[in-house]
PDB file of C-alpha atoms in Angstrom:
ATOM      1  CA  MET A   1      16.930  17.536   9.630  1.00 80.00           C
ATOM      2  CA  LYS A   2      13.804  18.786  11.321  1.00 88.00           C
ATOM      3  CA  ILE A   3      10.415  17.379  12.307  1.00 90.00           C
ATOM      4  CA  GLU A   4       7.537  19.296  10.746  1.00 87.00           C
ATOM      5  CA  TRP A   5       3.925  18.277  11.378  1.00 92.00           C
ATOM      6  CA  SER A   6       2.249  21.322   9.834  1.00 89.00           C
ATOM      7  CA  THR A   7       1.125  20.678   6.263  1.00 90.00           C
ATOM      8  CA  PRO A   8       1.190  23.258   3.485  1.00 90.00           C
ATOM      9  CA  PRO A   9      -2.158  23.981   1.795  1.00 91.00           C
ATOM     10  CA  LEU A  10      -3.332  21.777  -1.035  1.00 92.00           C
ATOM     11  CA  ARG A  11      -2.454  23.058  -4.464  1.00 92.00           C
ATOM     12  CA  LYS A  12      -5.192  24.232  -6.839  1.00 93.00           C
ATOM     13  CA  GLY A  13      -6.957  22.286  -9.570  1.00 91.00           C
ATOM     14  CA  PHE A  14      -5.836  18.802 -10.582  1.00 93.00           C
ATOM     15  CA  ASN A  15      -2.728  19.057  -8.426  1.00 92.00           C
ATOM     16  CA  ALA A  16      -4.960  19.068  -5.354  1.00 93.00           C
ATOM     17  CA  ASN A  17      -5.969  15.487  -6.185  1.00 93.00           C
ATOM     18  CA  ILE A  18      -2.313  14.469  -6.362  1.00 94.00           C
ATOM     19  CA  ASP A  19      -1.663  16.164  -3.017  1.00 94.00           C
ATOM     20  CA  LYS A  20      -4.480  14.149  -1.452  1.00 94.00           C
ATOM     21  CA  LEU A  21      -2.777  10.940  -2.597  1.00 94.00           C
ATOM     22  CA  ILE A  22       0.842  11.690  -1.717  1.00 96.00           C
ATOM     23  CA  GLY A  23       0.469  14.562   0.741  1.00 95.00           C
ATOM     24  CA  PRO A  24       1.005  18.253   0.027  1.00 95.00           C
ATOM     25  CA  GLY A  25       4.571  19.454  -0.042  1.00 94.00           C
ATOM     26  CA  ALA A  26       6.260  16.301  -1.328  1.00 94.00           C
ATOM     27  CA  THR A  27       9.934  16.849  -2.071  1.00 94.00           C
ATOM     28  CA  ALA A  28      11.498  16.196  -5.458  1.00 94.00           C
ATOM     29  CA  ALA A  29      13.337  13.137  -4.080  1.00 94.00           C
ATOM     30  CA  GLU A  30      10.083  11.680  -2.729  1.00 95.00           C
ATOM     31  CA  LYS A  31       8.364  12.221  -6.073  1.00 95.00           C
ATOM     32  CA  TYR A  32      11.205  10.520  -7.950  1.00 96.00           C
ATOM     33  CA  LEU A  33      11.061   7.472  -5.698  1.00 96.00           C
ATOM     34  CA  GLN A  34       7.274   7.261  -6.002  1.00 96.00           C
ATOM     35  CA  SER A  35       7.324   7.419  -9.780  1.00 95.00           C
ATOM     36  CA  ILE A  36      10.507   5.672 -10.926  1.00 98.00           C
ATOM     37  CA  VAL A  37      10.629   2.603  -8.651  1.00 98.00           C
ATOM     38  CA  PRO A  38       7.055   1.409  -9.423  1.00 98.00           C
ATOM     39  CA  LEU A  39       7.778   1.696 -13.155  1.00 98.00           C
ATOM     40  CA  LEU A  40      10.986  -0.294 -12.707  1.00 98.00           C
ATOM     41  CA  ALA A  41       9.012  -2.935 -10.803  1.00 98.00           C
ATOM     42  CA  ALA A  42       6.484  -3.114 -13.634  1.00 98.00           C
ATOM     43  CA  GLY A  43       9.367  -3.525 -16.075  1.00 98.00           C
ATOM     44  CA  VAL A  44      10.766  -6.409 -14.054  1.00 97.00           C
ATOM     45  CA  LEU A  45       7.324  -8.052 -14.029  1.00 97.00           C
ATOM     46  CA  LEU A  46       6.981  -7.710 -17.796  1.00 97.00           C
ATOM     47  CA  ALA A  47      10.445  -9.166 -18.283  1.00 97.00           C
ATOM     48  CA  CYS A  48       9.544 -12.146 -16.081  1.00 96.00           C
ATOM     49  CA  VAL A  49       6.309 -12.718 -18.009  1.00 95.00           C
ATOM     50  CA  TYR A  50       8.184 -12.628 -21.315  1.00 94.00           C
ATOM     51  CA  LEU A  51      11.318 -14.565 -20.370  1.00 94.00           C
ATOM     52  CA  GLY A  52       9.409 -17.070 -18.276  1.00 91.00           C
ATOM     53  CA  GLN A  53       6.842 -17.538 -21.031  1.00 90.00           C
ATOM     54  CA  TRP A  54       4.049 -17.330 -18.494  1.00 92.00           C
ATOM     55  CA  ASP A  55       0.731 -18.421 -19.900  1.00 91.00           C
ATOM     56  CA  TRP A  56      -1.102 -15.168 -19.243  1.00 94.00           C
ATOM     57  CA  GLN A  57      -3.657 -13.402 -21.396  1.00 96.00           C
ATOM     58  CA  VAL A  58      -2.903  -9.812 -22.383  1.00 96.00           C
ATOM     59  CA  TRP A  59      -5.600  -8.513 -20.030  1.00 97.00           C
ATOM     60  CA  GLN A  60      -4.027 -10.455 -17.144  1.00 97.00           C
ATOM     61  CA  VAL A  61      -0.675  -8.828 -17.874  1.00 97.00           C
ATOM     62  CA  ILE A  62      -2.364  -5.412 -17.819  1.00 97.00           C
ATOM     63  CA  VAL A  63      -4.032  -6.151 -14.469  1.00 97.00           C
ATOM     64  CA  ALA A  64      -0.743  -7.413 -13.009  1.00 97.00           C
ATOM     65  CA  VAL A  65       1.100  -4.281 -14.163  1.00 98.00           C
ATOM     66  CA  ILE A  66      -1.576  -2.007 -12.672  1.00 98.00           C
ATOM     67  CA  LEU A  67      -1.434  -3.854  -9.345  1.00 98.00           C
ATOM     68  CA  THR A  68       2.377  -3.802  -9.363  1.00 98.00           C
ATOM     69  CA  VAL A  69       2.585  -0.052  -9.947  1.00 98.00           C
ATOM     70  CA  ASP A  70      -0.086   0.686  -7.359  1.00 97.00           C
ATOM     71  CA  ILE A  71       1.274  -1.552  -4.613  1.00 98.00           C
ATOM     72  CA  VAL A  72       4.967  -0.735  -5.059  1.00 98.00           C
ATOM     73  CA  GLY A  73       4.106   2.928  -5.423  1.00 97.00           C
ATOM     74  CA  GLY A  74       1.865   2.730  -2.375  1.00 97.00           C
ATOM     75  CA  ILE A  75       4.580   1.164  -0.234  1.00 98.00           C
ATOM     76  CA  ILE A  76       6.930   4.020  -1.099  1.00 98.00           C
ATOM     77  CA  THR A  77       4.388   6.853  -0.973  1.00 97.00           C
ATOM     78  CA  ASN A  78       2.857   5.873   2.351  1.00 97.00           C
ATOM     79  CA  ALA A  79       6.321   5.585   3.906  1.00 97.00           C
ATOM     80  CA  THR A  80       7.415   9.116   2.963  1.00 97.00           C
ATOM     81  CA  SER A  81       7.544  11.837   5.582  1.00 96.00           C
ATOM     82  CA  THR A  82       5.149  13.921   3.495  1.00 96.00           C
ATOM     83  CA  ALA A  83       2.537  11.170   3.478  1.00 97.00           C
ATOM     84  CA  LYS A  84       3.060  10.457   7.175  1.00 97.00           C
ATOM     85  CA  ARG A  85       2.247  14.003   8.203  1.00 96.00           C
ATOM     86  CA  TRP A  86      -0.732  14.098   5.793  1.00 96.00           C
ATOM     87  CA  PHE A  87      -2.373  10.777   6.647  1.00 96.00           C
ATOM     88  CA  HIS A  88      -1.655  11.153  10.369  1.00 96.00           C
ATOM     89  CA  ARG A  89      -2.606  14.817  10.674  1.00 94.00           C
ATOM     90  CA  THR A  90      -5.121  16.035  13.242  1.00 92.00           C
ATOM     91  CA  GLY A  91      -8.564  14.663  12.455  1.00 92.00           C
ATOM     92  CA  GLN A  92      -7.320  11.436  10.902  1.00 94.00           C
ATOM     93  CA  GLY A  93      -8.396   8.738  13.306  1.00 94.00           C
ATOM     94  CA  LEU A  94      -9.653   5.175  13.360  1.00 96.00           C
ATOM     95  CA  TRP A  95     -12.578   5.780  11.015  1.00 96.00           C
ATOM     96  CA  GLN A  96     -10.530   7.588   8.361  1.00 96.00           C
ATOM     97  CA  HIS A  97      -7.790   4.966   8.364  1.00 97.00           C
ATOM     98  CA  MET A  98     -10.282   2.098   8.174  1.00 97.00           C
ATOM     99  CA  GLN A  99     -11.992   3.773   5.217  1.00 97.00           C
ATOM    100  CA  PHE A 100      -8.642   3.895   3.415  1.00 97.00           C
ATOM    101  CA  ILE A 101      -7.931   0.256   4.284  1.00 98.00           C
ATOM    102  CA  SER A 102     -11.393  -0.953   3.242  1.00 97.00           C
ATOM    103  CA  ILE A 103     -11.000   0.524  -0.243  1.00 97.00           C
ATOM    104  CA  HIS A 104      -8.319  -2.102  -0.824  1.00 98.00           C
ATOM    105  CA  PHE A 105     -10.926  -4.864  -0.988  1.00 98.00           C
ATOM    106  CA  ALA A 106     -11.129  -3.700  -4.611  1.00 97.00           C
ATOM    107  CA  GLN A 107      -7.509  -4.741  -5.226  1.00 98.00           C
ATOM    108  CA  LEU A 108      -8.093  -8.144  -3.668  1.00 98.00           C
ATOM    109  CA  ALA A 109     -11.235  -8.621  -5.761  1.00 98.00           C
ATOM    110  CA  LEU A 110      -9.429  -7.555  -8.941  1.00 98.00           C
ATOM    111  CA  PHE A 111      -6.560  -9.949  -8.237  1.00 98.00           C
ATOM    112  CA  SER A 112      -8.946 -12.813  -7.490  1.00 98.00           C
ATOM    113  CA  TRP A 113     -10.990 -12.119 -10.614  1.00 97.00           C
ATOM    114  CA  ALA A 114      -7.939 -11.979 -12.870  1.00 97.00           C
ATOM    115  CA  PHE A 115      -5.947 -14.906 -11.494  1.00 97.00           C
ATOM    116  CA  LEU A 116      -8.143 -17.073  -9.243  1.00 96.00           C
ATOM    117  CA  GLN A 117     -11.386 -17.253 -11.229  1.00 94.00           C
ATOM    118  CA  PHE A 118     -12.836 -14.894  -8.635  1.00 95.00           C
ATOM    119  CA  ASP A 119     -12.441 -17.041  -5.528  1.00 96.00           C
ATOM    120  CA  PHE A 120     -14.787 -15.161  -3.179  1.00 96.00           C
ATOM    121  CA  GLN A 121     -13.628 -17.076  -0.104  1.00 97.00           C
ATOM    122  CA  TRP A 122     -10.043 -16.044  -0.888  1.00 98.00           C
ATOM    123  CA  VAL A 123     -11.126 -12.384  -0.983  1.00 98.00           C
ATOM    124  CA  LEU A 124     -12.980 -12.749   2.322  1.00 98.00           C
ATOM    125  CA  VAL A 125     -10.053 -14.387   4.122  1.00 98.00           C
ATOM    126  CA  ALA A 126      -7.405 -12.022   2.733  1.00 98.00           C
ATOM    127  CA  GLY A 127      -9.615  -8.986   3.277  1.00 98.00           C
ATOM    128  CA  GLY A 128     -10.818 -10.142   6.663  1.00 98.00           C
ATOM    129  CA  TYR A 129      -7.237 -10.460   7.874  1.00 98.00           C
ATOM    130  CA  MET A 130      -6.515  -7.011   6.458  1.00 98.00           C
ATOM    131  CA  LEU A 131      -9.381  -5.490   8.458  1.00 98.00           C
ATOM    132  CA  LEU A 132      -8.656  -7.452  11.645  1.00 98.00           C
ATOM    133  CA  ALA A 133      -4.958  -6.593  11.634  1.00 98.00           C
ATOM    134  CA  SER A 134      -5.588  -2.943  10.814  1.00 98.00           C
ATOM    135  CA  MET A 135      -8.159  -2.539  13.562  1.00 98.00           C
ATOM    136  CA  ALA A 136      -5.888  -4.221  16.106  1.00 98.00           C
ATOM    137  CA  ILE A 137      -2.966  -1.975  15.177  1.00 98.00           C
ATOM    138  CA  LEU A 138      -5.028   1.218  15.337  1.00 98.00           C
ATOM    139  CA  LEU A 139      -6.559   0.296  18.701  1.00 98.00           C
ATOM    140  CA  THR A 140      -3.158  -0.448  20.210  1.00 98.00           C
ATOM    141  CA  ASN A 141      -1.418   2.152  22.352  1.00 97.00           C
ATOM    142  CA  LEU A 142       0.791   4.274  20.091  1.00 96.00           C
ATOM    143  CA  TYR A 143       4.067   3.171  21.678  1.00 97.00           C
ATOM    144  CA  LEU A 144       3.228  -0.478  20.943  1.00 98.00           C
ATOM    145  CA  GLN A 145       1.827  -0.059  17.438  1.00 98.00           C
ATOM    146  CA  ARG A 146       5.098  -0.829  15.642  1.00 98.00           C
ATOM    147  CA  PRO A 147       5.733  -4.251  17.270  1.00 98.00           C
ATOM    148  CA  VAL A 148       2.044  -5.152  16.992  1.00 98.00           C
ATOM    149  CA  ALA A 149       2.046  -4.183  13.319  1.00 98.00           C
ATOM    150  CA  LEU A 150       5.115  -6.345  12.728  1.00 98.00           C
ATOM    151  CA  ILE A 151       3.458  -9.274  14.512  1.00 98.00           C
ATOM    152  CA  PHE A 152       0.444  -9.002  12.225  1.00 98.00           C
ATOM    153  CA  TYR A 153       2.661  -8.525   9.184  1.00 98.00           C
ATOM    154  CA  ALA A 154       4.576 -11.693  10.100  1.00 98.00           C
ATOM    155  CA  GLY A 155       1.206 -13.425  10.398  1.00 98.00           C
ATOM    156  CA  SER A 156       0.290 -12.224   6.922  1.00 98.00           C
ATOM    157  CA  ILE A 157       3.448 -13.848   5.528  1.00 97.00           C
ATOM    158  CA  VAL A 158       2.451 -17.173   7.069  1.00 97.00           C
ATOM    159  CA  LEU A 159      -1.135 -16.749   5.828  1.00 97.00           C
ATOM    160  CA  SER A 160      -0.075 -15.940   2.286  1.00 96.00           C
ATOM    161  CA  SER A 161       2.609 -18.643   2.180  1.00 94.00           C
ATOM    162  CA  TYR A 162       0.715 -21.591   3.608  1.00 94.00           C
ATOM    163  CA  TYR A 163      -3.022 -20.943   3.317  1.00 95.00           C
ATOM    164  CA  LEU A 164      -3.963 -18.480   0.588  1.00 96.00           C
ATOM    165  CA  THR A 165      -3.057 -19.836  -2.821  1.00 89.00           C
ATOM    166  CA  VAL A 166      -1.618 -17.557  -5.484  1.00 90.00           C
ATOM    167  CA  PRO A 167      -0.500 -18.330  -9.043  1.00 90.00           C
ATOM    168  CA  ALA A 168       3.156 -18.866  -9.855  1.00 89.00           C
ATOM    169  CA  GLY A 169       4.906 -15.564 -10.411  1.00 92.00           C
ATOM    170  CA  LEU A 170       2.556 -13.661  -8.118  1.00 95.00           C
ATOM    171  CA  GLU A 171       3.830 -14.940  -4.770  1.00 95.00           C
ATOM    172  CA  TRP A 172       4.899 -11.355  -4.009  1.00 96.00           C
ATOM    173  CA  PHE A 173       1.399  -9.904  -4.209  1.00 97.00           C
ATOM    174  CA  LEU A 174       0.041 -10.506  -0.706  1.00 98.00           C
ATOM    175  CA  PRO A 175       3.289  -9.841   1.193  1.00 98.00           C
ATOM    176  CA  LEU A 176       3.671  -6.483  -0.575  1.00 98.00           C
ATOM    177  CA  PHE A 177      -0.059  -5.758  -0.264  1.00 98.00           C
ATOM    178  CA  TYR A 178       0.076  -6.170   3.517  1.00 98.00           C
ATOM    179  CA  LEU A 179       3.378  -4.280   3.715  1.00 98.00           C
ATOM    180  CA  LYS A 180       1.754  -1.292   2.039  1.00 98.00           C
ATOM    181  CA  LEU A 181      -1.178  -1.207   4.457  1.00 98.00           C
ATOM    182  CA  LEU A 182      -0.037  -2.581   7.814  1.00 98.00           C
ATOM    183  CA  ILE A 183       3.446  -1.054   7.873  1.00 98.00           C
ATOM    184  CA  SER A 184       3.755   1.785   5.362  1.00 98.00           C
ATOM    185  CA  HIS A 185       0.336   3.353   5.876  1.00 97.00           C
ATOM    186  CA  LEU A 186      -0.835   2.638   9.409  1.00 98.00           C
ATOM    187  CA  LEU A 187       2.301   3.331  11.431  1.00 97.00           C
ATOM    188  CA  ARG A 188       2.531   6.909  12.644  1.00 96.00           C
ATOM    189  CA  GLU A 189       6.084   8.230  12.363  1.00 94.00           C
ATOM    190  CA  GLU A 190       7.755  11.594  12.816  1.00 93.00           C
ATOM    191  CA  PRO A 191       7.813  13.501   9.508  1.00 92.00           C
ATOM    192  CA  TYR A 192      11.482  14.337   9.174  1.00 92.00           C
ATOM    193  CA  ARG A 193      12.119  17.070   6.654  1.00 89.00           C
ATOM    194  CA  PRO A 194      15.286  18.345   4.949  1.00 87.00           C
ATOM    195  CA  ASN A 195      16.353  21.770   6.156  1.00 80.00           C
ATOM    196  CA  ALA A 196      16.148  23.087   2.600  1.00 71.00           C
ATOM    197  CA  GLU A 197      13.234  21.466   0.804  1.00 63.00           C
ATOM    198  CA  SER A 198      13.140  21.079  -2.970  1.00 55.00           C
ATOM    199  CA  LEU A 199       9.525  20.643  -4.032  1.00 54.00           C
TER     200      LEU A 199
END
């Protein structure tokens, strides 16, 4: 194993957009994890909806599947060494990370619209905690960021379990949502690479 911070150039055309999402130079194993596990998670969700006879409209099932694939995929992608060296490369600071985090208000709004009759206060509380925790983590000295991130993640579990209501069957949404952002994305880690990379 080796640590490699230098990133290969973005590929051309449409592939450049993929590289911006997962980082350029992703290995075959990373790509498999990012694609197969989210689809398996979506399959499990669909099985639960069917077997549990959940009273969801078709459009709610579609929204839930989209959120499942995105969040599970995001947890995996943001935790890969390729994504770590891309999202924590030189020039990626507080402002860039907070832009990425802020985009996720859209997921909270979509969830609230689909399953909570668009509870705006719910979006504000969940999103406000997301911003507060993210800012606190990023402003913390690097050597303390991991424990601080875990403190805020633990707080998000309490918040989502005892204050923010979610429909039955979707209790996983907020814990995984915060895991994706506070732990997988924000924490800077050494990008370990295999000695012989298979792209």
